[in-house]
């Protein structure tokens, strides 16, 4: 049998650096390509809740709701005002004048919303608008109730 001389290294290749460099270049290329595809997060300009500035006045809208029913009843914030036969609506006009004065004293805007029934008379809605004009209230919105 032939003897093997251990001092001869015919098959030993040693540490190969070329494949390691190839792997490093492939990884570097991967990261360079992927760096362009990453979406950059942008900073959102938001104010988190915290302490409110008390120097500036806060304007709260004072909304009053006038309801006109199908039989002609007029209510201000669910309080009946005048009889259905009253064309001038003196109680409503006086109450609206007081509300306007208190809103002016508080320096807050006054908004009145008229909610009319679908079958209410147009003349009654006009009478309510006349009461608002007599009380010198200009911020008025009008809607129709959808109760069926």
mmCIF file with all atom_site columns, C-alpha atoms in Angstrom:
data_model
loop_
_atom_site.group_PDB
_atom_site.id
_atom_site.type_symbol
_atom_site.label_atom_id
_atom_site.label_alt_id
_atom_site.label_comp_id
_atom_site.label_asym_id
_atom_site.label_entity_id
_atom_site.label_seq_id
_atom_site.pdbx_PDB_ins_code
_atom_site.Cartn_x
_atom_site.Cartn_y
_atom_site.Cartn_z
_atom_site.occupancy
_atom_site.B_iso_or_equiv
_atom_site.pdbx_formal_charge
_atom_site.auth_seq_id
_atom_site.auth_comp_id
_atom_site.auth_asym_id
_atom_site.auth_atom_id
_atom_site.pdbx_PDB_model_num
ATOM 1   C CA . UNK A 1 1   ? 0.000    0.000  0.000  1.00 0.00 ? 1   UNK A CA 1
ATOM 2   C CA . UNK A 1 2   ? 1.212    3.446  -0.825 1.00 0.00 ? 2   UNK A CA 1
ATOM 3   C CA . UNK A 1 3   ? 2.078    5.757  1.914  1.00 0.00 ? 3   UNK A CA 1
ATOM 4   C CA . UNK A 1 4   ? 0.550    9.218  2.054  1.00 0.00 ? 4   UNK A CA 1
ATOM 5   C CA . UNK A 1 5   ? 2.937    11.918 2.941  1.00 0.00 ? 5   UNK A CA 1
ATOM 6   C CA . UNK A 1 6   ? 1.099    14.439 5.164  1.00 0.00 ? 6   UNK A CA 1
ATOM 7   C CA . UNK A 1 7   ? 3.574    17.161 4.309  1.00 0.00 ? 7   UNK A CA 1
ATOM 8   C CA . UNK A 1 8   ? 2.241    17.437 0.747  1.00 0.00 ? 8   UNK A CA 1
ATOM 9   C CA . UNK A 1 9   ? -0.847   19.707 0.544  1.00 0.00 ? 9   UNK A CA 1
ATOM 10  C CA . UNK A 1 10  ? -2.154   18.981 -2.903 1.00 0.00 ? 10  UNK A CA 1
ATOM 11  C CA . UNK A 1 11  ? -5.847   19.429 -2.163 1.00 0.00 ? 11  UNK A CA 1
ATOM 12  C CA . UNK A 1 12  ? -5.724   22.153 0.484  1.00 0.00 ? 12  UNK A CA 1
ATOM 13  C CA . UNK A 1 13  ? -6.903   25.418 -0.977 1.00 0.00 ? 13  UNK A CA 1
ATOM 14  C CA . UNK A 1 14  ? -6.563   27.609 2.121  1.00 0.00 ? 14  UNK A CA 1
ATOM 15  C CA . UNK A 1 15  ? -8.734   30.628 2.912  1.00 0.00 ? 15  UNK A CA 1
ATOM 16  C CA . UNK A 1 16  ? -10.277  32.054 -0.278 1.00 0.00 ? 16  UNK A CA 1
ATOM 17  C CA . UNK A 1 17  ? -10.878  35.828 -0.054 1.00 0.00 ? 17  UNK A CA 1
ATOM 18  C CA . UNK A 1 18  ? -12.318  36.346 -3.571 1.00 0.00 ? 18  UNK A CA 1
ATOM 19  C CA . UNK A 1 19  ? -15.732  34.741 -2.799 1.00 0.00 ? 19  UNK A CA 1
ATOM 20  C CA . UNK A 1 20  ? -15.953  36.791 0.419  1.00 0.00 ? 20  UNK A CA 1
ATOM 21  C CA . UNK A 1 21  ? -15.369  39.999 -1.533 1.00 0.00 ? 21  UNK A CA 1
ATOM 22  C CA . UNK A 1 22  ? -18.032  38.970 -4.062 1.00 0.00 ? 22  UNK A CA 1
ATOM 23  C CA . UNK A 1 23  ? -20.568  38.385 -1.270 1.00 0.00 ? 23  UNK A CA 1
ATOM 24  C CA . UNK A 1 24  ? -19.754  41.753 0.339  1.00 0.00 ? 24  UNK A CA 1
ATOM 25  C CA . UNK A 1 25  ? -20.203  43.527 -3.007 1.00 0.00 ? 25  UNK A CA 1
ATOM 26  C CA . UNK A 1 26  ? -23.538  41.788 -3.622 1.00 0.00 ? 26  UNK A CA 1
ATOM 27  C CA . UNK A 1 27  ? -24.807  42.782 -0.150 1.00 0.00 ? 27  UNK A CA 1
ATOM 28  C CA . UNK A 1 28  ? -23.582  46.366 -0.658 1.00 0.00 ? 28  UNK A CA 1
ATOM 29  C CA . UNK A 1 29  ? -25.325  46.516 -4.047 1.00 0.00 ? 29  UNK A CA 1
ATOM 30  C CA . UNK A 1 30  ? -28.546  45.222 -2.480 1.00 0.00 ? 30  UNK A CA 1
ATOM 31  C CA . UNK A 1 31  ? -28.531  47.923 0.222  1.00 0.00 ? 31  UNK A CA 1
ATOM 32  C CA . UNK A 1 32  ? -27.698  50.661 -2.304 1.00 0.00 ? 32  UNK A CA 1
ATOM 33  C CA . UNK A 1 33  ? -30.644  49.677 -4.513 1.00 0.00 ? 33  UNK A CA 1
ATOM 34  C CA . UNK A 1 34  ? -33.051  49.338 -1.582 1.00 0.00 ? 34  UNK A CA 1
ATOM 35  C CA . UNK A 1 35  ? -32.051  52.700 -0.117 1.00 0.00 ? 35  UNK A CA 1
ATOM 36  C CA . UNK A 1 36  ? -33.739  54.455 -3.044 1.00 0.00 ? 36  UNK A CA 1
ATOM 37  C CA . UNK A 1 37  ? -37.003  52.537 -2.572 1.00 0.00 ? 37  UNK A CA 1
ATOM 38  C CA . UNK A 1 38  ? -37.456  53.441 1.084  1.00 0.00 ? 38  UNK A CA 1
ATOM 39  C CA . UNK A 1 39  ? -40.167  56.036 1.677  1.00 0.00 ? 39  UNK A CA 1
ATOM 40  C CA . UNK A 1 40  ? -39.007  58.922 3.769  1.00 0.00 ? 40  UNK A CA 1
ATOM 41  C CA . UNK A 1 41  ? -41.345  59.731 6.631  1.00 0.00 ? 41  UNK A CA 1
ATOM 42  C CA . UNK A 1 42  ? -42.284  63.360 6.722  1.00 0.00 ? 42  UNK A CA 1
ATOM 43  C CA . UNK A 1 43  ? -42.844  65.317 9.873  1.00 0.00 ? 43  UNK A CA 1
ATOM 44  C CA . UNK A 1 44  ? -46.462  66.170 10.543 1.00 0.00 ? 44  UNK A CA 1
ATOM 45  C CA . UNK A 1 45  ? -47.053  69.587 11.996 1.00 0.00 ? 45  UNK A CA 1
ATOM 46  C CA . UNK A 1 46  ? -49.595  68.880 14.701 1.00 0.00 ? 46  UNK A CA 1
ATOM 47  C CA . UNK A 1 47  ? -50.326  70.443 18.026 1.00 0.00 ? 47  UNK A CA 1
ATOM 48  C CA . UNK A 1 48  ? -50.828  68.009 20.833 1.00 0.00 ? 48  UNK A CA 1
ATOM 49  C CA . UNK A 1 49  ? -53.354  68.763 23.550 1.00 0.00 ? 49  UNK A CA 1
ATOM 50  C CA . UNK A 1 50  ? -51.901  70.725 26.355 1.00 0.00 ? 50  UNK A CA 1
ATOM 51  C CA . UNK A 1 51  ? -52.379  73.901 28.277 1.00 0.00 ? 51  UNK A CA 1
ATOM 52  C CA . UNK A 1 52  ? -54.752  76.342 26.596 1.00 0.00 ? 52  UNK A CA 1
ATOM 53  C CA . UNK A 1 53  ? -53.707  79.937 26.095 1.00 0.00 ? 53  UNK A CA 1
ATOM 54  C CA . UNK A 1 54  ? -55.970  81.968 28.371 1.00 0.00 ? 54  UNK A CA 1
ATOM 55  C CA . UNK A 1 55  ? -54.968  85.342 26.961 1.00 0.00 ? 55  UNK A CA 1
ATOM 56  C CA . UNK A 1 56  ? -56.963  84.912 23.768 1.00 0.00 ? 56  UNK A CA 1
ATOM 57  C CA . UNK A 1 57  ? -60.765  85.045 24.028 1.00 0.00 ? 57  UNK A CA 1
ATOM 58  C CA . UNK A 1 58  ? -62.641  81.856 23.203 1.00 0.00 ? 58  UNK A CA 1
ATOM 59  C CA . UNK A 1 59  ? -65.700  82.350 20.996 1.00 0.00 ? 59  UNK A CA 1
ATOM 60  C CA . UNK A 1 60  ? -68.488  79.933 21.748 1.00 0.00 ? 60  UNK A CA 1
ATOM 61  C CA . UNK A 1 61  ? -71.472  80.003 19.446 1.00 0.00 ? 61  UNK A CA 1
ATOM 62  C CA . UNK A 1 62  ? -74.744  80.423 21.290 1.00 0.00 ? 62  UNK A CA 1
ATOM 63  C CA . UNK A 1 63  ? -77.268  78.494 19.183 1.00 0.00 ? 63  UNK A CA 1
ATOM 64  C CA . UNK A 1 64  ? -80.963  78.849 19.850 1.00 0.00 ? 64  UNK A CA 1
ATOM 65  C CA . UNK A 1 65  ? -83.539  76.583 18.201 1.00 0.00 ? 65  UNK A CA 1
ATOM 66  C CA . UNK A 1 66  ? -86.993  77.810 17.236 1.00 0.00 ? 66  UNK A CA 1
ATOM 67  C CA . UNK A 1 67  ? -89.473  75.084 16.314 1.00 0.00 ? 67  UNK A CA 1
ATOM 68  C CA . UNK A 1 68  ? -92.592  75.731 14.235 1.00 0.00 ? 68  UNK A CA 1
ATOM 69  C CA . UNK A 1 69  ? -95.149  72.912 14.431 1.00 0.00 ? 69  UNK A CA 1
ATOM 70  C CA . UNK A 1 70  ? -97.758  71.924 11.884 1.00 0.00 ? 70  UNK A CA 1
ATOM 71  C CA . UNK A 1 71  ? -100.550 73.594 13.901 1.00 0.00 ? 71  UNK A CA 1
ATOM 72  C CA . UNK A 1 72  ? -98.621  76.863 14.304 1.00 0.00 ? 72  UNK A CA 1
ATOM 73  C CA . UNK A 1 73  ? -97.130  76.406 17.777 1.00 0.00 ? 73  UNK A CA 1
ATOM 74  C CA . UNK A 1 74  ? -93.796  78.201 18.168 1.00 0.00 ? 74  UNK A CA 1
ATOM 75  C CA . UNK A 1 75  ? -91.246  77.050 20.742 1.00 0.00 ? 75  UNK A CA 1
ATOM 76  C CA . UNK A 1 76  ? -87.867  78.482 21.635 1.00 0.00 ? 76  UNK A CA 1
ATOM 77  C CA . UNK A 1 77  ? -85.553  75.753 22.960 1.00 0.00 ? 77  UNK A CA 1
ATOM 78  C CA . UNK A 1 78  ? -88.583  73.537 23.665 1.00 0.00 ? 78  UNK A CA 1
ATOM 79  C CA . UNK A 1 79  ? -90.394  76.294 25.630 1.00 0.00 ? 79  UNK A CA 1
ATOM 80  C CA . UNK A 1 80  ? -93.733  77.390 24.159 1.00 0.00 ? 80  UNK A CA 1
ATOM 81  C CA . UNK A 1 81  ? -93.769  81.074 23.281 1.00 0.00 ? 81  UNK A CA 1
ATOM 82  C CA . UNK A 1 82  ? -97.014  82.446 21.824 1.00 0.00 ? 82  UNK A CA 1
ATOM 83  C CA . UNK A 1 83  ? -100.396 81.082 20.899 1.00 0.00 ? 83  UNK A CA 1
ATOM 84  C CA . UNK A 1 84  ? -100.902 79.814 17.363 1.00 0.00 ? 84  UNK A CA 1
ATOM 85  C CA . UNK A 1 85  ? -103.305 82.706 16.721 1.00 0.00 ? 85  UNK A CA 1
ATOM 86  C CA . UNK A 1 86  ? -100.767 85.403 17.671 1.00 0.00 ? 86  UNK A CA 1
ATOM 87  C CA . UNK A 1 87  ? -99.397  86.962 14.487 1.00 0.00 ? 87  UNK A CA 1
ATOM 88  C CA . UNK A 1 88  ? -96.944  89.403 16.107 1.00 0.00 ? 88  UNK A CA 1
ATOM 89  C CA . UNK A 1 89  ? -95.268  86.858 18.428 1.00 0.00 ? 89  UNK A CA 1
ATOM 90  C CA . UNK A 1 90  ? -94.489  89.355 21.244 1.00 0.00 ? 90  UNK A CA 1
ATOM 91  C CA . UNK A 1 91  ? -93.139  86.755 23.710 1.00 0.00 ? 91  UNK A CA 1
ATOM 92  C CA . UNK A 1 92  ? -90.778  85.337 21.100 1.00 0.00 ? 92  UNK A CA 1
ATOM 93  C CA . UNK A 1 93  ? -89.579  88.799 20.083 1.00 0.00 ? 93  UNK A CA 1
ATOM 94  C CA . UNK A 1 94  ? -88.891  89.770 23.705 1.00 0.00 ? 94  UNK A CA 1
ATOM 95  C CA . UNK A 1 95  ? -87.077  86.525 24.436 1.00 0.00 ? 95  UNK A CA 1
ATOM 96  C CA . UNK A 1 96  ? -84.957  86.879 21.297 1.00 0.00 ? 96  UNK A CA 1
ATOM 97  C CA . UNK A 1 97  ? -84.098  90.475 22.203 1.00 0.00 ? 97  UNK A CA 1
ATOM 98  C CA . UNK A 1 98  ? -82.918  89.349 25.646 1.00 0.00 ? 98  UNK A CA 1
ATOM 99  C CA . UNK A 1 99  ? -80.849  86.556 24.068 1.00 0.00 ? 99  UNK A CA 1
ATOM 100 C CA . UNK A 1 100 ? -79.244  89.028 21.631 1.00 0.00 ? 100 UNK A CA 1
ATOM 101 C CA . UNK A 1 101 ? -78.389  91.420 24.461 1.00 0.00 ? 101 UNK A CA 1
ATOM 102 C CA . UNK A 1 102 ? -76.852  88.667 26.578 1.00 0.00 ? 102 UNK A CA 1
ATOM 103 C CA . UNK A 1 103 ? -74.843  87.409 23.593 1.00 0.00 ? 103 UNK A CA 1
ATOM 104 C CA . UNK A 1 104 ? -73.568  90.932 22.928 1.00 0.00 ? 104 UNK A CA 1
ATOM 105 C CA . UNK A 1 105 ? -72.635  91.338 26.611 1.00 0.00 ? 105 UNK A CA 1
ATOM 106 C CA . UNK A 1 106 ? -70.738  88.028 26.501 1.00 0.00 ? 106 UNK A CA 1
ATOM 107 C CA . UNK A 1 107 ? -69.247  88.973 23.109 1.00 0.00 ? 107 UNK A CA 1
ATOM 108 C CA . UNK A 1 108 ? -70.264  85.643 21.640 1.00 0.00 ? 108 UNK A CA 1
ATOM 109 C CA . UNK A 1 109 ? -72.071  85.117 18.341 1.00 0.00 ? 109 UNK A CA 1
ATOM 110 C CA . UNK A 1 110 ? -75.756  84.252 18.436 1.00 0.00 ? 110 UNK A CA 1
ATOM 111 C CA . UNK A 1 111 ? -77.074  81.781 15.872 1.00 0.00 ? 111 UNK A CA 1
ATOM 112 C CA . UNK A 1 112 ? -80.742  80.922 15.568 1.00 0.00 ? 112 UNK A CA 1
ATOM 113 C CA . UNK A 1 113 ? -81.948  77.803 13.779 1.00 0.00 ? 113 UNK A CA 1
ATOM 114 C CA . UNK A 1 114 ? -85.568  77.603 12.686 1.00 0.00 ? 114 UNK A CA 1
ATOM 115 C CA . UNK A 1 115 ? -86.847  74.026 12.500 1.00 0.00 ? 115 UNK A CA 1
ATOM 116 C CA . UNK A 1 116 ? -90.156  73.969 10.699 1.00 0.00 ? 116 UNK A CA 1
ATOM 117 C CA . UNK A 1 117 ? -92.534  71.070 10.274 1.00 0.00 ? 117 UNK A CA 1
ATOM 118 C CA . UNK A 1 118 ? -92.976  69.927 6.679  1.00 0.00 ? 118 UNK A CA 1
ATOM 119 C CA . UNK A 1 119 ? -96.670  70.791 6.651  1.00 0.00 ? 119 UNK A CA 1
ATOM 120 C CA . UNK A 1 120 ? -96.386  74.047 8.640  1.00 0.00 ? 120 UNK A CA 1
ATOM 121 C CA . UNK A 1 121 ? -97.814  77.173 7.057  1.00 0.00 ? 121 UNK A CA 1
ATOM 122 C CA . UNK A 1 122 ? -95.334  79.413 5.296  1.00 0.00 ? 122 UNK A CA 1
ATOM 123 C CA . UNK A 1 123 ? -96.968  82.454 6.814  1.00 0.00 ? 123 UNK A CA 1
ATOM 124 C CA . UNK A 1 124 ? -96.065  81.204 10.301 1.00 0.00 ? 124 UNK A CA 1
ATOM 125 C CA . UNK A 1 125 ? -92.429  80.823 9.305  1.00 0.00 ? 125 UNK A CA 1
ATOM 126 C CA . UNK A 1 126 ? -92.520  84.386 7.911  1.00 0.00 ? 126 UNK A CA 1
ATOM 127 C CA . UNK A 1 127 ? -93.937  85.611 11.231 1.00 0.00 ? 127 UNK A CA 1
ATOM 128 C CA . UNK A 1 128 ? -91.024  83.939 13.048 1.00 0.00 ? 128 UNK A CA 1
ATOM 129 C CA . UNK A 1 129 ? -88.583  85.601 10.635 1.00 0.00 ? 129 UNK A CA 1
ATOM 130 C CA . UNK A 1 130 ? -90.297  88.946 11.329 1.00 0.00 ? 130 UNK A CA 1
ATOM 131 C CA . UNK A 1 131 ? -89.786  88.387 15.074 1.00 0.00 ? 131 UNK A CA 1
ATOM 132 C CA . UNK A 1 132 ? -86.110  87.688 14.432 1.00 0.00 ? 132 UNK A CA 1
ATOM 133 C CA . UNK A 1 133 ? -85.833  90.884 12.380 1.00 0.00 ? 133 UNK A CA 1
ATOM 134 C CA . UNK A 1 134 ? -87.529  92.875 15.163 1.00 0.00 ? 134 UNK A CA 1
ATOM 135 C CA . UNK A 1 135 ? -84.991  91.451 17.638 1.00 0.00 ? 135 UNK A CA 1
ATOM 136 C CA . UNK A 1 136 ? -82.196  92.414 15.170 1.00 0.00 ? 136 UNK A CA 1
ATOM 137 C CA . UNK A 1 137 ? -80.817  88.890 14.868 1.00 0.00 ? 137 UNK A CA 1
ATOM 138 C CA . UNK A 1 138 ? -79.132  88.277 11.537 1.00 0.00 ? 138 UNK A CA 1
ATOM 139 C CA . UNK A 1 139 ? -77.442  84.861 11.879 1.00 0.00 ? 139 UNK A CA 1
ATOM 140 C CA . UNK A 1 140 ? -80.379  82.608 11.052 1.00 0.00 ? 140 UNK A CA 1
ATOM 141 C CA . UNK A 1 141 ? -80.434  79.137 9.542  1.00 0.00 ? 141 UNK A CA 1
ATOM 142 C CA . UNK A 1 142 ? -83.562  77.382 8.352  1.00 0.00 ? 142 UNK A CA 1
ATOM 143 C CA . UNK A 1 143 ? -84.300  73.670 8.190  1.00 0.00 ? 143 UNK A CA 1
ATOM 144 C CA . UNK A 1 144 ? -87.277  71.374 7.870  1.00 0.00 ? 144 UNK A CA 1
ATOM 145 C CA . UNK A 1 145 ? -87.882  68.636 10.416 1.00 0.00 ? 145 UNK A CA 1
ATOM 146 C CA . UNK A 1 146 ? -87.936  65.129 8.995  1.00 0.00 ? 146 UNK A CA 1
ATOM 147 C CA . UNK A 1 147 ? -90.123  63.600 11.706 1.00 0.00 ? 147 UNK A CA 1
ATOM 148 C CA . UNK A 1 148 ? -92.719  61.357 10.132 1.00 0.00 ? 148 UNK A CA 1
#
